CSV table of C-alpha atoms in Angstrom, one decimal:
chain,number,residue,atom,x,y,z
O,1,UNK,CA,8.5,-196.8,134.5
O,2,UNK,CA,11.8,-196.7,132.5
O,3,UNK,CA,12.4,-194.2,129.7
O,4,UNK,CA,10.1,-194.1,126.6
O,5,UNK,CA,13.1,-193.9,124.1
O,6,UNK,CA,13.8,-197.9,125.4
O,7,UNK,CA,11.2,-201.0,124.9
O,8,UNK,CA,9.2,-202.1,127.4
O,9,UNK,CA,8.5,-205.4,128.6
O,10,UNK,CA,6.2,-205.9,132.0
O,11,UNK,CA,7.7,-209.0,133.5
O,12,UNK,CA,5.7,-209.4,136.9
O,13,UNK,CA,2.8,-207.3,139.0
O,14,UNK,CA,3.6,-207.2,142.4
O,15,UNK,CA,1.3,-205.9,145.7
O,16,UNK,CA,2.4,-204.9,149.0
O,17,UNK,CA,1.0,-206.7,152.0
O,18,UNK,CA,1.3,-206.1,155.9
O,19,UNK,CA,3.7,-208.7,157.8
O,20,UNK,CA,4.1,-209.2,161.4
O,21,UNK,CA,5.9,-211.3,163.7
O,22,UNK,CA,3.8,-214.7,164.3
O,23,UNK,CA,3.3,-213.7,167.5
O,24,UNK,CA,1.8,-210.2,166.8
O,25,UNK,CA,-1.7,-209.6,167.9
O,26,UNK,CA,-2.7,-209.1,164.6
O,27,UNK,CA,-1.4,-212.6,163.5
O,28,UNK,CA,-3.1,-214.3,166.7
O,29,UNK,CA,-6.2,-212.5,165.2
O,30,UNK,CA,-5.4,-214.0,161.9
O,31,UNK,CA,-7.6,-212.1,159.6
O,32,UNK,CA,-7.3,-208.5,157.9
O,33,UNK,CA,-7.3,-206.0,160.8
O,34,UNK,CA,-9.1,-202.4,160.6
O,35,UNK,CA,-7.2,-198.9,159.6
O,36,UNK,CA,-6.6,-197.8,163.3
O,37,UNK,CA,-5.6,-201.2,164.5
O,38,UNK,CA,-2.9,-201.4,161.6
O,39,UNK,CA,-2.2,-198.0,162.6
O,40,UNK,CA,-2.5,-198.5,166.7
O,41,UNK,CA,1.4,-200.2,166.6
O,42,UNK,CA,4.4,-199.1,165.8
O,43,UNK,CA,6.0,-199.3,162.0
O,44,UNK,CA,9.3,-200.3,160.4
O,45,UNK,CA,10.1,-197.8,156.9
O,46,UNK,CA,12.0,-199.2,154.1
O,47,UNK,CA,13.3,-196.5,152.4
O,48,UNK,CA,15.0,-198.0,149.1
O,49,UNK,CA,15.6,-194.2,147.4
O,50,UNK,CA,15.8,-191.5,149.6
O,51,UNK,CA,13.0,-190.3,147.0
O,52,UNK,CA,9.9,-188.8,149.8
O,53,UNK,CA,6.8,-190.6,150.9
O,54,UNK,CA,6.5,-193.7,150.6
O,55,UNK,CA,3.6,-195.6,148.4
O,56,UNK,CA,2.3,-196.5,152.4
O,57,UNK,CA,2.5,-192.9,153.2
O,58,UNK,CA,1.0,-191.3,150.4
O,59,UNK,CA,-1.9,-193.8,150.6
O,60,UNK,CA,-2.6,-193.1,154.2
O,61,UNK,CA,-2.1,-189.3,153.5
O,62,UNK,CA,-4.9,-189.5,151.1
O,63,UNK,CA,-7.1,-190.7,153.8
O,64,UNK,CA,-6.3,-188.3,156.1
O,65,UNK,CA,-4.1,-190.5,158.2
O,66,UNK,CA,-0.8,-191.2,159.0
O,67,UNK,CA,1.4,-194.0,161.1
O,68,UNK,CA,3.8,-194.0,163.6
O,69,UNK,CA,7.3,-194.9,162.0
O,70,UNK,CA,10.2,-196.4,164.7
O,71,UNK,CA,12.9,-197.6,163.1
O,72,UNK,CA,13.6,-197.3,158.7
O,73,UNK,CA,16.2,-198.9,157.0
O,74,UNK,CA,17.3,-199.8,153.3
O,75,UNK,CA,16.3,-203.5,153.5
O,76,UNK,CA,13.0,-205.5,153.6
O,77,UNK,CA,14.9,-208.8,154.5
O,78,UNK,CA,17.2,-207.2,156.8
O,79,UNK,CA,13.8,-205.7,158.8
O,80,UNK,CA,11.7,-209.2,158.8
O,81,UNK,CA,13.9,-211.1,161.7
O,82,UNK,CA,13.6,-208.1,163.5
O,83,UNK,CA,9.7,-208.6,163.4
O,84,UNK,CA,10.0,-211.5,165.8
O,85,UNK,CA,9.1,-210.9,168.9
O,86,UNK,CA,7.7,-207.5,168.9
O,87,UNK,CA,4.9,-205.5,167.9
O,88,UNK,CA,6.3,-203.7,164.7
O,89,UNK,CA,4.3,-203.6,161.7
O,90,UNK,CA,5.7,-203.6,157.9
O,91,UNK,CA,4.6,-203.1,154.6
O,92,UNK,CA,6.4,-205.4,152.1
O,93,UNK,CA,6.1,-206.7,148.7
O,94,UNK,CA,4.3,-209.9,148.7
O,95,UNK,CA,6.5,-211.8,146.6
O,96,UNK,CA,9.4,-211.2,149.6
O,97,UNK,CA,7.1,-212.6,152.2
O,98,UNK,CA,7.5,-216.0,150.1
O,99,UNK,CA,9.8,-219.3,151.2
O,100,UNK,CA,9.9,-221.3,154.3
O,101,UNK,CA,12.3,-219.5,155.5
O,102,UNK,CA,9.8,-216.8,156.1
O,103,UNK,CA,7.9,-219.2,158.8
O,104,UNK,CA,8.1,-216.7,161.4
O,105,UNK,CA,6.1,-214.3,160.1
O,106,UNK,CA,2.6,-213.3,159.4
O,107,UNK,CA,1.0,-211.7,156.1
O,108,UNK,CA,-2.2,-209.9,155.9
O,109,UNK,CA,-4.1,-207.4,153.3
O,110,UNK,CA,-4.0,-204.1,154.0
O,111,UNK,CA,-6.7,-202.1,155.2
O,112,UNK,CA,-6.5,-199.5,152.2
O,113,UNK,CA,-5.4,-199.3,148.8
O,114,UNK,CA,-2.1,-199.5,147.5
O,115,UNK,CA,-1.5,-199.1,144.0
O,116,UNK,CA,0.4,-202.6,142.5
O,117,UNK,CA,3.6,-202.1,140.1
O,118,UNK,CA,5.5,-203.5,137.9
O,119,UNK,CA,9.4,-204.5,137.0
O,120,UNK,CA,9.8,-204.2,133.4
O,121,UNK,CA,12.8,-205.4,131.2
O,122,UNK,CA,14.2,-202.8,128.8
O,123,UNK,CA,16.0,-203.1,126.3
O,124,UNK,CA,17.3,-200.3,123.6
O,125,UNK,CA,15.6,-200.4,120.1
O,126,UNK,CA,18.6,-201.3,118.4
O,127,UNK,CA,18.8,-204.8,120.5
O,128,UNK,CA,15.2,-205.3,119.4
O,129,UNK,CA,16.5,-208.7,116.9
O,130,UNK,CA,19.0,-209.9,118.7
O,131,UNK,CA,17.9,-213.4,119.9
O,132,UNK,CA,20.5,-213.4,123.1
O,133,UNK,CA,18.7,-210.4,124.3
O,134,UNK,CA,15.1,-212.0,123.7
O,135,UNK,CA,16.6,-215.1,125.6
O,136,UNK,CA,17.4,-213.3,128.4
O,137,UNK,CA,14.1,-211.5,129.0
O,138,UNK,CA,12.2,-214.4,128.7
O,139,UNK,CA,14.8,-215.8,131.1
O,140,UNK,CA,13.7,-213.4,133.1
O,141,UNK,CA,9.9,-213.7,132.7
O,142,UNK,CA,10.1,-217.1,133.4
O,143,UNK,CA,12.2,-216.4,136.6
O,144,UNK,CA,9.8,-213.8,137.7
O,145,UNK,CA,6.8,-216.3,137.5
O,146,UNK,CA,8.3,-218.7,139.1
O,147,UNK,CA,8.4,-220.9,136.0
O,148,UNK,CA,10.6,-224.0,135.6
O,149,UNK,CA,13.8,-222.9,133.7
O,150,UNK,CA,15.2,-225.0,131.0
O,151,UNK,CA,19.1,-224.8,131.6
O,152,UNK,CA,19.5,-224.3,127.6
O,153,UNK,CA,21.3,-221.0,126.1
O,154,UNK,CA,20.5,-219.3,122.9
């Protein structure tokens, strides 16, 4: 959540999901798979702030369980070629998972509860009227909904 002294606008919701490789047993299954087989293979960590647990690992905590992490790294897209091929497991915004070029790789829900967020737009008060400002935000919007975008400016 950005600071209270700057408005606020939500632009999108997103959810995480679980991806494996196509291959994966869980994507030959190709349906939700149970805590302890999501938790049976090996995990890749996106760390994107050196910040703690991550969302994952606090939901798992609060059941009482954790998972086995392998390998972390700063980058969902550098991690999903890597999924190819192996039995790693990662936990990924949804919207990432998106495209064809994504093909070789398998989404499921997760077997718990993660809490969704959002990516807001702030702006400071005193940019509240100016109309460039309210262009580019619902630029922005638009973008994040994967709306059509007009190519006009303000």
């Amino acid at each position: 959540q950005p600071p209270h002294e700057l408005m606020n606008r939500e632009i999108l919701r997103e959810r995480f999901v679980g991806v494996v490789g196509g291959d994966h047993p869980i994507a030959r299954r190709g349906r939700k798979p149970t805590i302890d087989r999501y938790l049976a293979y090996p995990h890749v960590r996106v760390a994107l702030q050196n910040t703690g647990a991550s969302p994952v690992d606090m939901a798992l905590a609060a059941l009482g369980r954790t998972r086995t992490v392998v390998f972390s790294s700063g980058s969902f897209f550098g991690n999903f070629r890597m999924l190819a091929g192996s039995d790693l497991i990662m936990t990924a915004p949804e919207r990432l998972t998106r495209g064809s070029e994504m093909a070789h790789i398998f989404t499921f829900e997760l077997p718990f509860t993660i809490a969704d967020y959002g990516f807001y737009f702030a702006t400071h008060p005193r940019s509240a009227a100016d109309p460039g400002v309210a262009w580019l935000s619902d630029l922005v919007a638009r973008i994040a909904a994967d709306k059509p975008v007009s190519q006009g400016r303000p």
